[in-house]
Coordinates of C-alpha atoms in Angstrom, one line a residue:
X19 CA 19.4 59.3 -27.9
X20 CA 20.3 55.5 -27.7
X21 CA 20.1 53.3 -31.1
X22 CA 17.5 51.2 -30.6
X23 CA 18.0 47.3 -31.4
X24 CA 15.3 45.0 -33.3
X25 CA 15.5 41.2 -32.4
X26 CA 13.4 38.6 -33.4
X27 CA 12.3 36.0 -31.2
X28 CA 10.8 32.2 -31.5
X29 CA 7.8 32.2 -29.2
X30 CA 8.2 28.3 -28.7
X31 CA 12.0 27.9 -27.5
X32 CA 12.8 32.0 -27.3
X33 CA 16.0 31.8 -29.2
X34 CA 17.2 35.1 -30.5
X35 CA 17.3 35.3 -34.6
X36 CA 19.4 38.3 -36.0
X37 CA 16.9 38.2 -39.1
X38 CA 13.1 37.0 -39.4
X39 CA 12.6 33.1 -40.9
X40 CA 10.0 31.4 -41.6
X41 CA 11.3 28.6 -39.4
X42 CA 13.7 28.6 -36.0
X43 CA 16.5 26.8 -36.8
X44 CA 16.5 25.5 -33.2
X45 CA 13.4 23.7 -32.5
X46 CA 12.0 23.5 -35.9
X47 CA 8.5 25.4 -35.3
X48 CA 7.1 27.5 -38.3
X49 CA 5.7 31.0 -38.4
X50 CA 6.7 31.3 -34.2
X51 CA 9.3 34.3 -35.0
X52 CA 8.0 37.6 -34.3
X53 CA 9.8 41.2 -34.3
X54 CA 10.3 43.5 -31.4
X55 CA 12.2 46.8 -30.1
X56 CA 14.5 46.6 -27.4
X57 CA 15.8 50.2 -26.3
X58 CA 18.8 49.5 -23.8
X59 CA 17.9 50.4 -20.8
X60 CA 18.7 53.3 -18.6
X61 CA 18.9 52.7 -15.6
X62 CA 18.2 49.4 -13.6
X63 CA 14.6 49.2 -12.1
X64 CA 15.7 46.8 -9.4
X65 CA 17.8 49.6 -7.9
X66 CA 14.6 52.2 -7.4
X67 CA 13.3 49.6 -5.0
X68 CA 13.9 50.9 -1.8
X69 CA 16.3 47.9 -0.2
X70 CA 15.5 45.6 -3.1
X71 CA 18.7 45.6 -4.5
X72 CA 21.0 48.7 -3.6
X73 CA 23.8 46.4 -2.5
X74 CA 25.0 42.8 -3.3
X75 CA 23.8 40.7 -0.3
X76 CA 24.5 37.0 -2.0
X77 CA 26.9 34.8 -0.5
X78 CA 29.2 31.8 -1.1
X79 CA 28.5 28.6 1.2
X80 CA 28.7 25.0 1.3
X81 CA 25.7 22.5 0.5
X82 CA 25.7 21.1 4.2
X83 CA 25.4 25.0 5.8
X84 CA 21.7 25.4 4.0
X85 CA 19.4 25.8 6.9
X86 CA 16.1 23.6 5.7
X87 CA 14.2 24.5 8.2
X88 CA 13.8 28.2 7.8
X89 CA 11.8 27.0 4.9
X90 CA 9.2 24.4 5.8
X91 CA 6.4 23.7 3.1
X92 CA 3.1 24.8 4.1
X93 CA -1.1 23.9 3.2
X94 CA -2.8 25.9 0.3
X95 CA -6.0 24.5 2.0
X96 CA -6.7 22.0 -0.7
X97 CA -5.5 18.2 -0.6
X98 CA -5.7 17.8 -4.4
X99 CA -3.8 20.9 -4.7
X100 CA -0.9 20.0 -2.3
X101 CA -0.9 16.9 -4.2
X102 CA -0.1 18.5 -7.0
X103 CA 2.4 20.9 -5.5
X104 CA 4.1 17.8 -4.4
X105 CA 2.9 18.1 -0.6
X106 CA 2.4 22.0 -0.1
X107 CA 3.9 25.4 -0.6
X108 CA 7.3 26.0 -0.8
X109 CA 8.4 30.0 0.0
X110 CA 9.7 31.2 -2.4
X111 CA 9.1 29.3 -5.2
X112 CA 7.2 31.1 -8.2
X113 CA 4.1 28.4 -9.5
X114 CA 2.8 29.0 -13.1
X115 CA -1.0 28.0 -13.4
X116 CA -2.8 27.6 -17.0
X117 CA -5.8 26.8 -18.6
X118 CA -8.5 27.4 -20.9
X119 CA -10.9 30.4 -20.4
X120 CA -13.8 29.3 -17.7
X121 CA -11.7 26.8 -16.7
X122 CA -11.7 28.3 -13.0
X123 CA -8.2 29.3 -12.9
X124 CA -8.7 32.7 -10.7
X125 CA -11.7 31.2 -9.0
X126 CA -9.4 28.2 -7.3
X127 CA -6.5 30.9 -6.6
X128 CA -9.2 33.3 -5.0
X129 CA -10.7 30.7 -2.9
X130 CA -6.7 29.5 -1.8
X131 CA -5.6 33.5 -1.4
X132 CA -8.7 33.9 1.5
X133 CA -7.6 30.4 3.1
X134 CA -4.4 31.8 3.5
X135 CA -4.9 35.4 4.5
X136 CA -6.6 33.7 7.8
X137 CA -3.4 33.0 8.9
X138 CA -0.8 34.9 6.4
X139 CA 0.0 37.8 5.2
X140 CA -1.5 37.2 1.6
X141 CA -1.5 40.0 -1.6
X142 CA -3.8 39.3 -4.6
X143 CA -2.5 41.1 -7.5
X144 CA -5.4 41.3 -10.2
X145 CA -4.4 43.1 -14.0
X146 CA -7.4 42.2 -15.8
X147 CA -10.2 43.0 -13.4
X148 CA -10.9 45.6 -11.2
X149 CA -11.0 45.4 -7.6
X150 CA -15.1 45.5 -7.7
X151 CA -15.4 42.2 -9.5
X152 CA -13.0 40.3 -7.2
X153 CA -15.2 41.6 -4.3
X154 CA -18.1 40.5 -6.1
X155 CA -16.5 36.7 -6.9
X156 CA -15.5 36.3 -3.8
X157 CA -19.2 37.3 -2.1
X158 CA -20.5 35.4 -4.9
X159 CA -18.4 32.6 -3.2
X160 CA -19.0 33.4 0.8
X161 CA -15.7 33.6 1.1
X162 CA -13.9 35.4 4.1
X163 CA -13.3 38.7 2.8
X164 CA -11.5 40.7 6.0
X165 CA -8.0 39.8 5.8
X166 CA -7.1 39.5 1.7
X167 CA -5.2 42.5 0.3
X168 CA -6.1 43.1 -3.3
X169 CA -4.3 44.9 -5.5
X170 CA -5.3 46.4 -9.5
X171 CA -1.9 47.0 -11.1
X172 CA 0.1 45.9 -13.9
X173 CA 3.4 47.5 -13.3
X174 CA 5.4 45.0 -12.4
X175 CA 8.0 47.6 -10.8
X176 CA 5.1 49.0 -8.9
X177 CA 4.3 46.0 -7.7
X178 CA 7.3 44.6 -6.4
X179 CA 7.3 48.3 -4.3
X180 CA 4.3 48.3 -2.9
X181 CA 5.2 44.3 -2.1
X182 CA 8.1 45.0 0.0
X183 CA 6.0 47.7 1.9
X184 CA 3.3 45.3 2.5
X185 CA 6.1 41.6 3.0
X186 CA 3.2 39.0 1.8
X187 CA 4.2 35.7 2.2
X188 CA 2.3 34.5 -0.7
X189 CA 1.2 36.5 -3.8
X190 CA -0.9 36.0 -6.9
X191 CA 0.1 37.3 -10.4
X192 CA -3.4 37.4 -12.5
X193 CA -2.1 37.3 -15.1
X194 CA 1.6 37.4 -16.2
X195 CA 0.6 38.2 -20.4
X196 CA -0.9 41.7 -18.8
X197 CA 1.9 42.6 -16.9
X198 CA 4.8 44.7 -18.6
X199 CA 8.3 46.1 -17.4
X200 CA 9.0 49.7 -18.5
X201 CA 12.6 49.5 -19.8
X202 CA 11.0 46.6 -22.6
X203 CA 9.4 48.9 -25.4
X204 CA 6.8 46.2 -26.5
X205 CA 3.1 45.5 -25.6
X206 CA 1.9 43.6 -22.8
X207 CA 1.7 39.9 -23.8
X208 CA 4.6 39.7 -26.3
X209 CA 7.2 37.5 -25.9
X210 CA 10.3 40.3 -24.5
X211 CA 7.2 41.7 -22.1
X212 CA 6.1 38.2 -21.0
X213 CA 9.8 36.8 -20.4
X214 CA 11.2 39.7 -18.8
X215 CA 7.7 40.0 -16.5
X216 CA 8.2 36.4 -15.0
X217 CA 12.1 37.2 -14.9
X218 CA 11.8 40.1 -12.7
X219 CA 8.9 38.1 -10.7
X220 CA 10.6 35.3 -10.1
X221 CA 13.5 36.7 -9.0
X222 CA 12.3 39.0 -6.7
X223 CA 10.0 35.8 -5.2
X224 CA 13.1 33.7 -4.6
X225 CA 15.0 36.4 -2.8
X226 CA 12.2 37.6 -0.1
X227 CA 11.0 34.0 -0.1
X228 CA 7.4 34.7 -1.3
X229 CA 5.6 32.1 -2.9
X230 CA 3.8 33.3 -6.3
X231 CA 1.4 32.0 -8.4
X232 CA 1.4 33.2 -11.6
X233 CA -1.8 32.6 -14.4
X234 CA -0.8 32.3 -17.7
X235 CA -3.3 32.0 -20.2
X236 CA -3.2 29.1 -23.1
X237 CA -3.6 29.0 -26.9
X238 CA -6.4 28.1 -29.2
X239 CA -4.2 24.7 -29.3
X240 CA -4.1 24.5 -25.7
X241 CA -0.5 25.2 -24.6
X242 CA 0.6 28.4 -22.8
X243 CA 1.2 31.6 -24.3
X244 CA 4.3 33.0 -24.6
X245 CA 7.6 31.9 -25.2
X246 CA 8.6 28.8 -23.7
X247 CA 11.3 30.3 -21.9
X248 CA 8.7 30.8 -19.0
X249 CA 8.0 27.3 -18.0
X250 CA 11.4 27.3 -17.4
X251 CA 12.3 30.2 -15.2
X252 CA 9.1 29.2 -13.0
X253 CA 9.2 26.4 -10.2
X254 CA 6.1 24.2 -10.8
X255 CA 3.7 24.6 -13.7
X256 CA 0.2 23.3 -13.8
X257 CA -2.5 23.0 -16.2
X258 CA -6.5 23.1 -15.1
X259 CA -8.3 21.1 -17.7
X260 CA -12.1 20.3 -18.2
X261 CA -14.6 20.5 -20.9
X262 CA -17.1 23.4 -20.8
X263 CA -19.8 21.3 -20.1
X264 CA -18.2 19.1 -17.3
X265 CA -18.7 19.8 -13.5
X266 CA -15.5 18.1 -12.8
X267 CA -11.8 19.9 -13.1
X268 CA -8.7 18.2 -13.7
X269 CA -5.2 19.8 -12.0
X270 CA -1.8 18.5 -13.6
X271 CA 1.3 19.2 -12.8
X272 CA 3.2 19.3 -16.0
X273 CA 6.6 20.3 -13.9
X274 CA 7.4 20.5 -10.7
X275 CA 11.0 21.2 -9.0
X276 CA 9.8 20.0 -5.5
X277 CA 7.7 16.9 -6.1
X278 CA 6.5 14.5 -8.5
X279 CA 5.7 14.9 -12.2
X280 CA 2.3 14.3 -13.7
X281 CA 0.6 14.6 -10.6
X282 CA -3.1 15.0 -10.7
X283 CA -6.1 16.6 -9.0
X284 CA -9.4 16.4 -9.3
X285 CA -12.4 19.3 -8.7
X286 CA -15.7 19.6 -8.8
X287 CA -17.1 23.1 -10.2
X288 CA -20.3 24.2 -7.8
X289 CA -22.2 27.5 -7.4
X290 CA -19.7 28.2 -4.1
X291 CA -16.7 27.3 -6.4
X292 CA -14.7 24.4 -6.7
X293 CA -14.5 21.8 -4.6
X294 CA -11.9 18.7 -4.3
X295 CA -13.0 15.1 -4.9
X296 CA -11.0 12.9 -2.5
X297 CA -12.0 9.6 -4.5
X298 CA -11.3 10.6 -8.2
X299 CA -12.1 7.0 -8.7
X300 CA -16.1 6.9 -8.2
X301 CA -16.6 9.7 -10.3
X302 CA -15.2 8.0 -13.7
X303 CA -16.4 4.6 -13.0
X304 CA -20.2 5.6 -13.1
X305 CA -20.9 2.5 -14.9
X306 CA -24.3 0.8 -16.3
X307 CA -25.7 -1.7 -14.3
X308 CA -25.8 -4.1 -17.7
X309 CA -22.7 -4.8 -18.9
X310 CA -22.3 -3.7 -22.5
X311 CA -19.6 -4.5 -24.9
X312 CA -16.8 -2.5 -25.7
X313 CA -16.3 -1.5 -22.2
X314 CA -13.5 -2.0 -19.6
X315 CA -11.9 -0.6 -16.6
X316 CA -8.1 -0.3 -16.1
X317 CA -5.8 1.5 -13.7
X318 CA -3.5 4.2 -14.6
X319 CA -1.0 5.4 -12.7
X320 CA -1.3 9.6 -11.9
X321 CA 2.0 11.1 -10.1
X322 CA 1.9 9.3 -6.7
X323 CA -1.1 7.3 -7.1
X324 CA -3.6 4.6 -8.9
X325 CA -6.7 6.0 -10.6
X326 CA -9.4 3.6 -12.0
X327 CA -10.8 4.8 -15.5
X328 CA -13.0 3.0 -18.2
X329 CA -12.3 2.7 -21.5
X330 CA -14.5 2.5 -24.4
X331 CA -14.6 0.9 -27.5
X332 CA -16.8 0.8 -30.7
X333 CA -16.0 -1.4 -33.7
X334 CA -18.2 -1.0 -36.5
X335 CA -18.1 -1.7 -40.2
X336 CA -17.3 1.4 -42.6
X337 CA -18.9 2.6 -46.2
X338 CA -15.4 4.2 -46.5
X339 CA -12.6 3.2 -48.3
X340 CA -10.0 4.5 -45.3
X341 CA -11.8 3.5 -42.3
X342 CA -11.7 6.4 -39.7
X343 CA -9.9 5.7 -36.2
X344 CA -10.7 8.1 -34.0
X345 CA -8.8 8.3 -30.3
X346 CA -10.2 10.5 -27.3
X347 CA -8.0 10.9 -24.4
X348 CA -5.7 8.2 -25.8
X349 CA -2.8 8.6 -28.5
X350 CA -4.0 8.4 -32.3
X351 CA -0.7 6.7 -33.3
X352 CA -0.7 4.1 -30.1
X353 CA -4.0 2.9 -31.5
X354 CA -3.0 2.3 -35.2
X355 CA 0.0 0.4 -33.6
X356 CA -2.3 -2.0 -31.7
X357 CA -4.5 -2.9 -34.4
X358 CA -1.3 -4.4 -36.4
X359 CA -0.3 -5.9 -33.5
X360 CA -3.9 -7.3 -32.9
X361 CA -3.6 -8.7 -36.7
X362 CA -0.3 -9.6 -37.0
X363 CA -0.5 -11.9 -33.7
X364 CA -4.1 -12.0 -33.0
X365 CA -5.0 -13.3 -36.6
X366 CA -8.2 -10.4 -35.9
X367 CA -8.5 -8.3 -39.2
X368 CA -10.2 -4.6 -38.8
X369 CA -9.1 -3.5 -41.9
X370 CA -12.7 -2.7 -43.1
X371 CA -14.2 -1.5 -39.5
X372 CA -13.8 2.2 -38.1
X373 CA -12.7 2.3 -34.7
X374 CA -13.5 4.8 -31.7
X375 CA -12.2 4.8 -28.3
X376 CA -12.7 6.8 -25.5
X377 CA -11.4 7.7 -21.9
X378 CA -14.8 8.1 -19.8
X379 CA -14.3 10.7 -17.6
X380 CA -12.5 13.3 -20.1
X381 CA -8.8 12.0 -18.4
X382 CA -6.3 11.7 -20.6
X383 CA -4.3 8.6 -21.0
X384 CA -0.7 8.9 -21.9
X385 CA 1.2 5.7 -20.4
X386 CA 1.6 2.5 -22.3
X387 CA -0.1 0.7 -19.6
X388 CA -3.6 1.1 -21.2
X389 CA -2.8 -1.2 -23.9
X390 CA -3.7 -4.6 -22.8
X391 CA -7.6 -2.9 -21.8
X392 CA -7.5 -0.9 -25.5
X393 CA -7.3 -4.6 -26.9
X394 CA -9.6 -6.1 -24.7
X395 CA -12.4 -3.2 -25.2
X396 CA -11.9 -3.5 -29.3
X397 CA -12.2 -7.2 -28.8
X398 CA -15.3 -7.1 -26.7
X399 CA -16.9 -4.3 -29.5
X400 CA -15.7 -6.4 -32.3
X401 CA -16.8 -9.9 -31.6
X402 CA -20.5 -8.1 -29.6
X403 CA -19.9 -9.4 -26.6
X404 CA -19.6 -7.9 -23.0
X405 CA -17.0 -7.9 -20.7
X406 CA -17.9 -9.1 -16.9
X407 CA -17.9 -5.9 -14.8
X408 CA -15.8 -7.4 -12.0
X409 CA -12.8 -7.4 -14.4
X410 CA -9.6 -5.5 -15.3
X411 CA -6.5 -5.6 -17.3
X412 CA -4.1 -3.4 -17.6
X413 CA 0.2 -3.9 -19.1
X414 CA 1.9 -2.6 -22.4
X415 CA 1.6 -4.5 -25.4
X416 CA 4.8 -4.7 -27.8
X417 CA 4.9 -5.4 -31.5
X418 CA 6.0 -8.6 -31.3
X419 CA 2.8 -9.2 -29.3
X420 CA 4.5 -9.9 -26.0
X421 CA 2.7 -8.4 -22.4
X422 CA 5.7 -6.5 -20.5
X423 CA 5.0 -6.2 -16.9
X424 CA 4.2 -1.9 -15.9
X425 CA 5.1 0.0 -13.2
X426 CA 3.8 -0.1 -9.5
X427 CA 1.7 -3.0 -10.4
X428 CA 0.9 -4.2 -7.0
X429 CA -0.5 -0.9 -6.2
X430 CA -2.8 -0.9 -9.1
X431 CA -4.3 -4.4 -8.3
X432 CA -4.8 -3.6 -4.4
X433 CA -7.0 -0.3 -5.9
X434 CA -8.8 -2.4 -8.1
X435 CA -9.6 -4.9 -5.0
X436 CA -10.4 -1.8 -2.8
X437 CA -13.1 -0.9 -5.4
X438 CA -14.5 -4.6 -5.5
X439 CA -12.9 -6.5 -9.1
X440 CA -12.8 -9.7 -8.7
X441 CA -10.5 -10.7 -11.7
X442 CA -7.2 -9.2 -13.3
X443 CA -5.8 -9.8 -16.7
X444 CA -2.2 -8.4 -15.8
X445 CA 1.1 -8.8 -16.9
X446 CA 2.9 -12.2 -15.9
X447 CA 5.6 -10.1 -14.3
X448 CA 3.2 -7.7 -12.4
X449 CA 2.0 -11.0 -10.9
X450 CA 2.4 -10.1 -6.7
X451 CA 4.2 -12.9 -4.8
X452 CA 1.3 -13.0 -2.3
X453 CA -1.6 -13.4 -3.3
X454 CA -4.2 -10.3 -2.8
X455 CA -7.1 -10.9 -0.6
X456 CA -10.5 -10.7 -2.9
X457 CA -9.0 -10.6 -6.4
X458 CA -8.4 -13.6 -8.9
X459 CA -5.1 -12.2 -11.0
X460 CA -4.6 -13.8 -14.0
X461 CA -0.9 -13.5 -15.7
X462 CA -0.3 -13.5 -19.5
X463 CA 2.6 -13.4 -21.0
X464 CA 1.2 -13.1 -25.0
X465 CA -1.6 -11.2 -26.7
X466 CA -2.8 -14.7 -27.4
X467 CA -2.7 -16.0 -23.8
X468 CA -5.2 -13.1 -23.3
X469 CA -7.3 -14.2 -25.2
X470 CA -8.1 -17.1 -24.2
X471 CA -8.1 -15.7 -20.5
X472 CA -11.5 -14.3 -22.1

């Protein structure tokens, strides 16, 4: 009988330790090495697949020989969604989908499976349910339910069999921490079962050109389970967001080999599932008709296009001795920064006032370009005064209090006239050489000079 071996394995970065430790010597992480049993394996279950891999069928050619055309990209049925994908499906890629239970992760792929299957070949591969309750979603749904094949397995060898019988086009993994290979002695959902799963998927997606999603479920913090080596075998990974008691779903595209990072798309939750909202914009600037202070719109840039979001503000004074500062949907550390830069060249002292912001909407702000509206909002909170509705402001502020100019700013200002502001506070270098029809755009080049532009 074979020795077997024992390796131990950093769930964040999956480098191999020949003892367990506390930390990973390569990325740092604590307590992310865990033990497991690899047997060597007897024979290769690639080469029981009937014509899967009996005989080497790669070849050697030259970049300018790749036909293109034998793989043109196609619709999953949803806009938002082939946004995200960077304009559609490509065959044979393998797409990794994540997010928090109830988030609507098998409910979107269900709804995009029986799109398909009207026209393709499509095989719905389901691990944790049984064949009953996908029937009974997708009624629950009024879905088209003729055409679908569903299949209850978690074999990944099986699958991949009864795959090449069948030659989908597109296939859905749900979900990769169920499946398991059989050479890998470890449970389902450990790193050597999860890593070698999406190996063997992947691999057998690229070479009969099947696109695959595959659901991978997250944390308790949030990121996806399993070793991190699987956001980088797959193609495109994607993240569906959204608070439990929110209608509205949020689609980002966290990578993506065939379009644009960062890319978002936005959904609706109904009773007939979930439903794309073409104009993210009207849905997060559901604003009072009285102005209140503390309150401003800017525009953020998402993946390929401008999104209009209001930020909130609220300056009060604290009992405490370490006033709190509390950041939702913007970075903790980016707001500490902007309140020294607010005193240091704004001569405004907060040093005895808690401070909460806010993204309305639940969107999450990551880009320096809110910084300029951050100010502006704590301003308007501090001093109890509103802000005009028709205005916004958007640019990064640095520490020496300078406004440098952002990214597509053009494009941001022609949203914001599309949506009816008539006044910008924007970066003197995002100033547009022609003047945009509708829109008064007002240039700064200081924290002070925006200031005054109050």
């Amino acid at each position: 009988m074979a020795k077997r071996k024992t390796s131990f394995v950093c769930s964040d970065c999956g480098a191999e330790h020949p003892r367990w430790q506390g930390q990973c010597s390569d990325c740092n992480s604590w307590n992310t090495i865990s033990e497991f049993v690899v047997s060597p394996a007897t024979h290769n279950p690639e080469r029981n697949l009937k014509g899967y891999a009996g005989q080497t069928t790669a070849q050697v050619e030259t970049l300018d020989k790749i036909d293109l055309q034998a793989l043109p990209r196609f619709s999953a049925g949803f806009k938002e969604l082939d946004r995200v994908l960077g304009g559609g499906i490509v065959p044979g890629a393998a797409m990794l989908i994540g997010g928090s239970p109830g988030a609507g992760k098998s409910t979107l792929l269900l709804q995009v499976m029986c799109y398909l299957a009207e026209g393709l070949s499509a095989l719905y591969v389901t691990g944790e349910e049984s064949l009953q309750q996908v029937a009974m979603r997708a009624q629950r749904l009024a879905l088209p339910k003729e055409k679908l094949k569903l299949l209850a397995e978690t074999s990944v060898e099986t699958i991949c069999e009864l795959a090449l019988q069948h030659k989908p086009k597109i296939m859905v993994i749900d979900s990769i921490q169920v499946m398991h290979v059989a050479d890998v002695q470890s449970a389902p959902g450990s790193v050597s079962q999860v890593r070698e799963s999406a190996a063997f998927l992947t691999r057998f997606a690229k070479q009969h050109h099947i696109a695959m999603f595959i659901v991978g479920h997250v944390t308790k913090e949030g990121n996806l389970a399993g070793p991190k080596v699987l956001e980088h075998c797959i193609d495109c990974s994607m993240m569906l967001e959204g608070e439990s008691d929110s209608r509205f779903r949020t689609l980002r595209g966290n990578k993506n080999r065939f379009g644009a990072v960062n890319e978002l798309g936005v959904f609706a939750m109904t009773d007939k599932g979930l439903k794309e909202v073409n104009n993210p914009s009207a849905i997060f600037l559901s604003r009072e008709d009285n102005p209140s202070p503390g309150s401003i719109v800017m525009v953020v840039w998402e993946g390929t296009r401008p999104l209009l979001v209001e930020i909130q503000a609220l300056v009060d004074y604290s009992q405490m001795a370490n006033p709190r500062r509390i950041a939702v949907g913007l970075e903790a550390n980016r707001l500490s920064m902007l309140l020294a830069v607010l005193h240091r060249h704004g001569n405004v002292q907060m040093n005895d006032q808690d401070v909460f912001v806010n993204v309305v909407g639940g969107v999450r702000v990551s880009e320096t370009a809110a910084d300029l509206a951050l100010l502006l909002a704590m301003m308007s909170s501090f001093r109890d005064r509103a802000l005009p509705r028709e205005l916004i402001a958007f640019g990064e502020v640095g520490l020496a209090g300078e406004i440098r100019p952002i990214p597509n700013g053009t494009e941001r200002l022609q949203e914001a006239a599309k949506h009816g502001f008539k006044r910008a506070i924007v970066p003197k270098g995002n100033v547009p050489k022609q003047s945009i029809a509708g829109i008064e755009i007002v240039g700064v080049a200081r924290l002070s000079d925006a200031l005054e532009a109050l």
